[in-house]
Amino acid sequence: MMNQPIDPFFRRLFIVVVLVVALFLLYLMMPVIVPFVFAFMLAYLFNPLVKRLSKYLKRWVAIIIVYATITLGMAVLLWWLIPTLWNQLQAAWDYLPKMFNWYNQVVREWFNSNTRLQLPVLESKDFSETLVEYMQTNYKFADASTMMSQILTSSMNFINNAGLIVLVPILTFYFLFNWDQRLHTWKLAIPGPYCQQVTGIAKECDQALMAFIKGQLLVMVLLGAIYAIQLQLIGLELGLIIGMVAGIASFVPYLGFGIGFVAAIIACLFQFGLDWTYLSLVVGAFLVGQAAEGYILQPLLLGDKIGLSPLWVIFAVLAGASLLGFVGMLIALPVSAVLNVLFRHLYAYYRTTDFYKGRKQLLLFEKK
């Protein structure tokens, strides 16, 4: 008996069903997959350093040395940073009464005198009652027992997340330990005629991505230091924390400047009042930071690593935010760096086609 050919419709239907089931299972397994994704990203970042050390040591020893160095560096940083940040947060909490007074005496009086709006008086007691009411409304703390159950549930979620945090370094270790073997296995899976071209494109993407990440991290650290030092010299008590947040947020273009500038202006108003000298100094500090970022830090540390115009940078950030929210904003530029390399190769291939050279038309435009 001869084998009957499978109807193409059922073959395609089977493929579609398999893809839908696979995507659904992938969605259900996202909590399990996320630690592996983070571990792979960390392994990708640490692999160049481990590779250099593994020339003189065994690879597992090199990985442990990298882990120990990073842990020691973070411990020293936190040892210096936590007391300073605690003092800054206490200062921010102490500013709440000043904020209420400024609102009642300046903002409220101006609106009541110059507009039809009659703003209410804001007091610390009202703020506390509003906060309690918000917690009861949104978190349904009807009584102490429900509040304790909510705290217990949150604690269990925290323990689960802490377990994932502990799991990530372990997964990163195994990714790093077998990194070269895994890359070799992936390379063997590429069809022979395309292996050299695909490998070359992957190397270009890797170079562009690593150069961008290293340069951007340096820009973040130096820009945060520039902002923090200037604000501390001006005398702004929250200058350190504002400068650090502005530097970290500068990973997303224009976000660090916006957050830092608004926070510094508000803190300046609370601390010094409507003093134009201090306001001018704060504005000048952020203008100096922007000038240093645009004309010194980025050209020297980033250069043309992405190869995108400012318009495309803004578009990439907005598109990432629209698709994936805040995470999309964070990964927009690294993804754009890779897509730019791929697009350059695609465009170069397009220019070699018969269609581009006019020797052949697409079937849609051919005359019958």
PDB file of N, CA and C in Angstrom, residues 49-100:
ATOM      1  N   LEU A  49      36.081  39.379  30.660  1.00  0.00           N
ATOM      2  CA  LEU A  49      37.007  39.419  31.791  1.00  0.00           C
ATOM      3  C   LEU A  49      37.430  38.013  32.199  1.00  0.00           C
ATOM      4  N   VAL A  50      36.465  37.099  32.249  1.00  0.00           N
ATOM      5  CA  VAL A  50      36.796  35.706  32.588  1.00  0.00           C
ATOM      6  C   VAL A  50      37.722  35.105  31.539  1.00  0.00           C
ATOM      7  N   LYS A  51      37.497  35.431  30.284  1.00  0.00           N
ATOM      8  CA  LYS A  51      38.335  34.888  29.208  1.00  0.00           C
ATOM      9  C   LYS A  51      39.775  35.357  29.335  1.00  0.00           C
ATOM     10  N   ARG A  52      39.979  36.610  29.726  1.00  0.00           N
ATOM     11  CA  ARG A  52      41.345  37.110  29.914  1.00  0.00           C
ATOM     12  C   ARG A  52      42.039  36.415  31.080  1.00  0.00           C
ATOM     13  N   LEU A  53      41.315  36.260  32.185  1.00  0.00           N
ATOM     14  CA  LEU A  53      41.918  35.608  33.350  1.00  0.00           C
ATOM     15  C   LEU A  53      42.174  34.129  33.103  1.00  0.00           C
ATOM     16  N   SER A  54      41.305  33.493  32.279  1.00  0.00           N
ATOM     17  CA  SER A  54      41.461  32.052  32.048  1.00  0.00           C
ATOM     18  C   SER A  54      42.706  31.719  31.226  1.00  0.00           C
ATOM     19  N   LYS A  55      43.375  32.741  30.663  1.00  0.00           N
ATOM     20  CA  LYS A  55      44.645  32.475  29.982  1.00  0.00           C
ATOM     21  C   LYS A  55      45.742  32.095  30.971  1.00  0.00           C
ATOM     22  N   TYR A  56      45.592  32.540  32.231  1.00  0.00           N
ATOM     23  CA  TYR A  56      46.617  32.279  33.245  1.00  0.00           C
ATOM     24  C   TYR A  56      46.127  31.324  34.332  1.00  0.00           C
ATOM     25  N   LEU A  57      44.802  31.163  34.450  1.00  0.00           N
ATOM     26  CA  LEU A  57      44.229  30.314  35.492  1.00  0.00           C
ATOM     27  C   LEU A  57      43.211  29.366  34.876  1.00  0.00           C
ATOM     28  N   LYS A  58      42.806  28.387  35.659  1.00  0.00           N
ATOM     29  CA  LYS A  58      41.700  27.554  35.224  1.00  0.00           C
ATOM     30  C   LYS A  58      40.428  28.391  35.163  1.00  0.00           C
ATOM     31  N   ARG A  59      39.530  28.007  34.262  1.00  0.00           N
ATOM     32  CA  ARG A  59      38.371  28.857  34.021  1.00  0.00           C
ATOM     33  C   ARG A  59      37.487  28.987  35.267  1.00  0.00           C
ATOM     34  N   TRP A  60      37.302  27.897  36.001  1.00  0.00           N
ATOM     35  CA  TRP A  60      36.445  27.993  37.185  1.00  0.00           C
ATOM     36  C   TRP A  60      37.080  28.886  38.247  1.00  0.00           C
ATOM     37  N   VAL A  61      38.409  28.893  38.331  1.00  0.00           N
ATOM     38  CA  VAL A  61      39.095  29.797  39.265  1.00  0.00           C
ATOM     39  C   VAL A  61      38.917  31.249  38.819  1.00  0.00           C
ATOM     40  N   ALA A  62      39.015  31.483  37.513  1.00  0.00           N
ATOM     41  CA  ALA A  62      38.825  32.840  36.987  1.00  0.00           C
ATOM     42  C   ALA A  62      37.416  33.348  37.281  1.00  0.00           C
ATOM     43  N   ILE A  63      36.409  32.468  37.150  1.00  0.00           N
ATOM     44  CA  ILE A  63      35.025  32.866  37.434  1.00  0.00           C
ATOM     45  C   ILE A  63      34.870  33.223  38.904  1.00  0.00           C
ATOM     46  N   ILE A  64      35.453  32.426  39.788  1.00  0.00           N
ATOM     47  CA  ILE A  64      35.352  32.711  41.227  1.00  0.00           C
ATOM     48  C   ILE A  64      36.039  34.034  41.560  1.00  0.00           C
ATOM     49  N   ILE A  65      37.191  34.307  40.943  1.00  0.00           N
ATOM     50  CA  ILE A  65      37.890  35.575  41.193  1.00  0.00           C
ATOM     51  C   ILE A  65      37.035  36.753  40.738  1.00  0.00           C
ATOM     52  N   VAL A  66      36.391  36.622  39.579  1.00  0.00           N
ATOM     53  CA  VAL A  66      35.509  37.692  39.097  1.00  0.00           C
ATOM     54  C   VAL A  66      34.338  37.888  40.056  1.00  0.00           C
ATOM     55  N   TYR A  67      33.739  36.790  40.500  1.00  0.00           N
ATOM     56  CA  TYR A  67      32.641  36.883  41.466  1.00  0.00           C
ATOM     57  C   TYR A  67      33.099  37.579  42.748  1.00  0.00           C
ATOM     58  N   ALA A  68      34.246  37.160  43.270  1.00  0.00           N
ATOM     59  CA  ALA A  68      34.745  37.729  44.526  1.00  0.00           C
ATOM     60  C   ALA A  68      35.060  39.212  44.378  1.00  0.00           C
ATOM     61  N   THR A  69      35.640  39.596  43.237  1.00  0.00           N
ATOM     62  CA  THR A  69      35.970  41.006  43.008  1.00  0.00           C
ATOM     63  C   THR A  69      34.714  41.864  42.948  1.00  0.00           C
ATOM     64  N   ILE A  70      33.705  41.377  42.223  1.00  0.00           N
ATOM     65  CA  ILE A  70      32.445  42.130  42.108  1.00  0.00           C
ATOM     66  C   ILE A  70      31.766  42.229  43.464  1.00  0.00           C
ATOM     67  N   THR A  71      31.744  41.119  44.226  1.00  0.00           N
ATOM     68  CA  THR A  71      31.113  41.131  45.548  1.00  0.00           C
ATOM     69  C   THR A  71      31.825  42.106  46.484  1.00  0.00           C
ATOM     70  N   LEU A  72      33.166  42.072  46.485  1.00  0.00           N
ATOM     71  CA  LEU A  72      33.928  42.975  47.342  1.00  0.00           C
ATOM     72  C   LEU A  72      33.698  44.432  46.947  1.00  0.00           C
ATOM     73  N   GLY A  73      33.683  44.702  45.642  1.00  0.00           N
ATOM     74  CA  GLY A  73      33.432  46.068  45.182  1.00  0.00           C
ATOM     75  C   GLY A  73      32.060  46.573  45.590  1.00  0.00           C
ATOM     76  N   MET A  74      31.042  45.719  45.461  1.00  0.00           N
ATOM     77  CA  MET A  74      29.690  46.126  45.865  1.00  0.00           C
ATOM     78  C   MET A  74      29.611  46.327  47.369  1.00  0.00           C
ATOM     79  N   ALA A  75      30.301  45.475  48.139  1.00  0.00           N
ATOM     80  CA  ALA A  75      30.284  45.631  49.598  1.00  0.00           C
ATOM     81  C   ALA A  75      30.923  46.948  50.022  1.00  0.00           C
ATOM     82  N   VAL A  76      32.060  47.291  49.419  1.00  0.00           N
ATOM     83  CA  VAL A  76      32.722  48.561  49.744  1.00  0.00           C
ATOM     84  C   VAL A  76      31.838  49.740  49.346  1.00  0.00           C
ATOM     85  N   LEU A  77      31.232  49.637  48.175  1.00  0.00           N
ATOM     86  CA  LEU A  77      30.358  50.722  47.721  1.00  0.00           C
ATOM     87  C   LEU A  77      29.168  50.907  48.647  1.00  0.00           C
ATOM     88  N   LEU A  78      28.537  49.787  49.043  1.00  0.00           N
ATOM     89  CA  LEU A  78      27.387  49.891  49.943  1.00  0.00           C
ATOM     90  C   LEU A  78      27.806  50.372  51.321  1.00  0.00           C
ATOM     91  N   TRP A  79      28.989  49.957  51.790  1.00  0.00           N
ATOM     92  CA  TRP A  79      29.475  50.400  53.098  1.00  0.00           C
ATOM     93  C   TRP A  79      29.623  51.917  53.139  1.00  0.00           C
ATOM     94  N   TRP A  80      30.032  52.498  52.012  1.00  0.00           N
ATOM     95  CA  TRP A  80      30.152  53.952  51.959  1.00  0.00           C
ATOM     96  C   TRP A  80      28.821  54.617  51.624  1.00  0.00           C
ATOM     97  N   LEU A  81      28.008  53.931  50.827  1.00  0.00           N
ATOM     98  CA  LEU A  81      26.835  54.584  50.257  1.00  0.00           C
ATOM     99  C   LEU A  81      25.629  54.566  51.168  1.00  0.00           C
ATOM    100  N   ILE A  82      25.407  53.433  51.875  1.00  0.00           N
ATOM    101  CA  ILE A  82      24.173  53.297  52.646  1.00  0.00           C
ATOM    102  C   ILE A  82      24.044  54.359  53.741  1.00  0.00           C
ATOM    103  N   PRO A  83      25.081  54.610  54.563  1.00  0.00           N
ATOM    104  CA  PRO A  83      24.919  55.680  55.562  1.00  0.00           C
ATOM    105  C   PRO A  83      24.645  57.047  54.940  1.00  0.00           C
ATOM    106  N   THR A  84      25.325  57.336  53.827  1.00  0.00           N
ATOM    107  CA  THR A  84      25.107  58.622  53.170  1.00  0.00           C
ATOM    108  C   THR A  84      23.685  58.728  52.638  1.00  0.00           C
ATOM    109  N   LEU A  85      23.218  57.665  51.970  1.00  0.00           N
ATOM    110  CA  LEU A  85      21.856  57.685  51.441  1.00  0.00           C
ATOM    111  C   LEU A  85      20.828  57.750  52.566  1.00  0.00           C
ATOM    112  N   TRP A  86      21.118  57.091  53.689  1.00  0.00           N
ATOM    113  CA  TRP A  86      20.181  57.135  54.819  1.00  0.00           C
ATOM    114  C   TRP A  86      20.046  58.562  55.345  1.00  0.00           C
ATOM    115  N   ASN A  87      21.166  59.247  55.457  1.00  0.00           N
ATOM    116  CA  ASN A  87      21.104  60.647  55.889  1.00  0.00           C
ATOM    117  C   ASN A  87      20.342  61.508  54.889  1.00  0.00           C
ATOM    118  N   GLN A  88      20.548  61.226  53.605  1.00  0.00           N
ATOM    119  CA  GLN A  88      19.845  61.996  52.581  1.00  0.00           C
ATOM    120  C   GLN A  88      18.342  61.714  52.622  1.00  0.00           C
ATOM    121  N   LEU A  89      17.960  60.459  52.839  1.00  0.00           N
ATOM    122  CA  LEU A  89      16.538  60.124  52.923  1.00  0.00           C
ATOM    123  C   LEU A  89      15.905  60.737  54.172  1.00  0.00           C
ATOM    124  N   GLN A  90      16.651  60.759  55.272  1.00  0.00           N
ATOM    125  CA  GLN A  90      16.135  61.426  56.475  1.00  0.00           C
ATOM    126  C   GLN A  90      15.936  62.916  56.214  1.00  0.00           C
ATOM    127  N   ALA A  91      16.889  63.512  55.495  1.00  0.00           N
ATOM    128  CA  ALA A  91      16.744  64.926  55.151  1.00  0.00           C
ATOM    129  C   ALA A  91      15.522  65.144  54.265  1.00  0.00           C
ATOM    130  N   ALA A  92      15.292  64.213  53.326  1.00  0.00           N
ATOM    131  CA  ALA A  92      14.113  64.331  52.462  1.00  0.00           C
ATOM    132  C   ALA A  92      12.830  64.223  53.276  1.00  0.00           C
ATOM    133  N   TRP A  93      12.818  63.328  54.278  1.00  0.00           N
ATOM    134  CA  TRP A  93      11.629  63.204  55.125  1.00  0.00           C
ATOM    135  C   TRP A  93      11.424  64.455  55.964  1.00  0.00           C
ATOM    136  N   ASP A  94      12.526  65.051  56.417  1.00  0.00           N
ATOM    137  CA  ASP A  94      12.411  66.284  57.199  1.00  0.00           C
ATOM    138  C   ASP A  94      11.884  67.445  56.363  1.00  0.00           C
ATOM    139  N   TYR A  95      12.007  67.328  55.020  1.00  0.00           N
ATOM    140  CA  TYR A  95      11.526  68.400  54.162  1.00  0.00           C
ATOM    141  C   TYR A  95      10.008  68.393  53.988  1.00  0.00           C
ATOM    142  N   LEU A  96       9.339  67.324  54.425  1.00  0.00           N
ATOM    143  CA  LEU A  96       7.890  67.266  54.231  1.00  0.00           C
ATOM    144  C   LEU A  96       7.160  68.438  54.890  1.00  0.00           C
ATOM    145  N   PRO A  97       7.454  68.786  56.152  1.00  0.00           N
ATOM    146  CA  PRO A  97       6.782  69.974  56.721  1.00  0.00           C
ATOM    147  C   PRO A  97       7.083  71.244  55.930  1.00  0.00           C
ATOM    148  N   LYS A  98       8.336  71.387  55.469  1.00  0.00           N
ATOM    149  CA  LYS A  98       8.659  72.561  54.650  1.00  0.00           C
ATOM    150  C   LYS A  98       7.872  72.559  53.348  1.00  0.00           C
ATOM    151  N   MET A  99       7.682  71.361  52.784  1.00  0.00           N
ATOM    152  CA  MET A  99       6.923  71.264  51.550  1.00  0.00           C
ATOM    153  C   MET A  99       5.483  71.698  51.773  1.00  0.00           C
ATOM    154  N   PHE A 100       4.879  71.252  52.900  1.00  0.00           N
ATOM    155  CA  PHE A 100       3.508  71.652  53.197  1.00  0.00           C
ATOM    156  C   PHE A 100       3.409  73.156  53.419  1.00  0.00           C
TER     157      PHE A 100
END
